[in-house]
Amino acid sequence: MDVGVGTGYFPAATLKRRRGTSSSDLESNGVFEHLTLVDLNANSLSSASRRIGEPKRTRCLVADAFNPLPLPLVDGKPEQFESISLFYLLHCLQGPPSSKGKIFAHLKHHLVDGGVLFGATVLGKGDFRHNLFSNGLMWFYNSIGLFDNWEDTEDCFVEALTAEFHEVESKVIGCSLLFKASKPRR
Ligand SMILES: C[S@@+](CC[C@H](N)C(=O)[O-])C[C@H]1O[C@@H](n2cnc3c(N)ncnc32)[C@H](O)[C@@H]1O
């Protein structure tokens, strides 16, 4: 499941790489059996799904990741996925970083025990400096409400992830935080 899929760049790029030159059988390539795309924006979902190009295996869900996802129950339990990605979604969410952690609390119920939740987000503060260009973009995007991330730090996301998962890894590259969490706390 990819949450905040936007243009579908990451799933499409991954599939393109894994397809290689000969086989288009993604299941036997171990990429995915089914893909669920989640976004607030229905137009993003349809263009992402087209770009990914696997309509039979792809389901689109218009939903707000701040709320429990409106997915059907499977045997009375939340539907679960082997992987859940969140690429460049968190910096778009409005509110302090502590409130963004609510998303992890909802999503952990959709991760199988051996699954992985992972992603990336642009931080506002940390042991790095936004360069002139990045600072200008940060200022512009935050002022028009496209980003709300001046207060976002690695520590606050690691803390929020650790509250919901037993295993959490993180790494800052430039001003982006890459994160990976597994073993959801049940
Ligand atoms: C910056 S784009 C990232 C797109 C893509 N993941 C990427 O990295 O290229 C953020 C996406 O998250 C979606 N989004 C923003 N807030 C959301 C929310 N609360 N729930 C679900 N999707 C949301 C936006 O509609 C947008 O498509």
PDB file of C-alpha atoms and ligand atoms in Angstrom, residues 2-10 38-41 44 63-66 86-89 91-93 103 147, ligand 1:
ATOM      1  CA  ASP A   2       1.304   3.439  -0.901  1.00  0.00           C
ATOM      2  CA  VAL A   3      -0.210   6.316   1.093  1.00  0.00           C
ATOM      3  CA  GLY A   4      -0.112   9.822  -0.424  1.00  0.00           C
ATOM      4  CA  VAL A   5       0.770   8.350  -3.823  1.00  0.00           C
ATOM      5  CA  GLY A   6       0.747  11.703  -5.678  1.00  0.00           C
ATOM      6  CA  THR A   7       1.962  11.144  -9.222  1.00  0.00           C
ATOM      7  CA  GLY A   8       2.846   7.504  -8.503  1.00  0.00           C
ATOM      8  CA  TYR A   9       6.520   8.185  -9.168  1.00  0.00           C
ATOM      9  CA  PHE A  10       7.950   5.779  -6.567  1.00  0.00           C
ATOM     10  CA  VAL A  38      -4.297   5.969  -1.059  1.00  0.00           C
ATOM     11  CA  ASP A  39      -4.613   9.712  -1.551  1.00  0.00           C
ATOM     12  CA  LEU A  40      -6.908  12.597  -0.653  1.00  0.00           C
ATOM     13  CA  ASN A  41      -7.000  13.525  -4.311  1.00  0.00           C
ATOM     14  CA  SER A  44      -3.777  11.881  -8.297  1.00  0.00           C
ATOM     15  CA  ALA A  63      -9.020   8.736   1.981  1.00  0.00           C
ATOM     16  CA  ASP A  64      -7.482  11.016   4.573  1.00  0.00           C
ATOM     17  CA  ALA A  65      -4.522   9.269   6.170  1.00  0.00           C
ATOM     18  CA  PHE A  66      -5.256  11.158   9.398  1.00  0.00           C
ATOM     19  CA  LEU A  86       4.656   7.011   2.847  1.00  0.00           C
ATOM     20  CA  PHE A  87       6.825   9.062   0.540  1.00  0.00           C
ATOM     21  CA  TYR A  88       6.919  12.825   1.008  1.00  0.00           C
ATOM     22  CA  LEU A  89       3.498  12.900   2.640  1.00  0.00           C
ATOM     23  CA  HIS A  91       5.752  17.306   5.395  1.00  0.00           C
ATOM     24  CA  CYS A  92       2.479  18.179   3.593  1.00  0.00           C
ATOM     25  CA  LEU A  93       0.298  17.408   6.605  1.00  0.00           C
ATOM     26  CA  ILE A 103      -1.034   8.336  11.067  1.00  0.00           C
ATOM     27  CA  PHE A 147       3.983  22.155   3.414  1.00  0.00           C
TER      28      PHE A 147
HETATM   29  C1  LIG B   1       4.140  15.706  -2.115  1.00  0.00           C
HETATM   30  S1  LIG B   1       2.955  14.541  -2.685  1.00  0.00           S
HETATM   31  C2  LIG B   1       3.948  13.074  -2.605  1.00  0.00           C
HETATM   32  C3  LIG B   1       3.663  12.170  -3.729  1.00  0.00           C
HETATM   33  C4  LIG B   1       4.474  10.886  -3.843  1.00  0.00           C
HETATM   34  N1  LIG B   1       4.374  10.036  -2.689  1.00  0.00           N
HETATM   35  C5  LIG B   1       5.911  11.197  -4.156  1.00  0.00           C
HETATM   36  O1  LIG B   1       6.762  11.083  -3.282  1.00  0.00           O
HETATM   37  O2  LIG B   1       6.194  11.558  -5.307  1.00  0.00           O
HETATM   38  C6  LIG B   1       1.878  14.310  -1.307  1.00  0.00           C
HETATM   39  C7  LIG B   1       0.596  13.569  -1.675  1.00  0.00           C
HETATM   40  O3  LIG B   1      -0.092  13.293  -0.455  1.00  0.00           O
HETATM   41  C8  LIG B   1      -1.470  13.573  -0.624  1.00  0.00           C
HETATM   42  N2  LIG B   1      -2.008  13.913   0.694  1.00  0.00           N
HETATM   43  C9  LIG B   1      -1.857  15.063   1.388  1.00  0.00           C
HETATM   44  N3  LIG B   1      -2.473  14.994   2.569  1.00  0.00           N
HETATM   45  C10 LIG B   1      -3.027  13.756   2.636  1.00  0.00           C
HETATM   46  C11 LIG B   1      -3.798  13.079   3.615  1.00  0.00           C
HETATM   47  N4  LIG B   1      -4.127  13.662   4.769  1.00  0.00           N
HETATM   48  N5  LIG B   1      -4.190  11.812   3.364  1.00  0.00           N
HETATM   49  C12 LIG B   1      -3.874  11.203   2.182  1.00  0.00           C
HETATM   50  N6  LIG B   1      -3.146  11.800   1.213  1.00  0.00           N
HETATM   51  C13 LIG B   1      -2.733  13.063   1.438  1.00  0.00           C
HETATM   52  C14 LIG B   1      -1.533  14.723  -1.627  1.00  0.00           C
HETATM   53  O4  LIG B   1      -2.790  14.757  -2.291  1.00  0.00           O
HETATM   54  C15 LIG B   1      -0.365  14.378  -2.544  1.00  0.00           C
HETATM   55  O5  LIG B   1      -0.791  13.581  -3.627  1.00  0.00           O
END
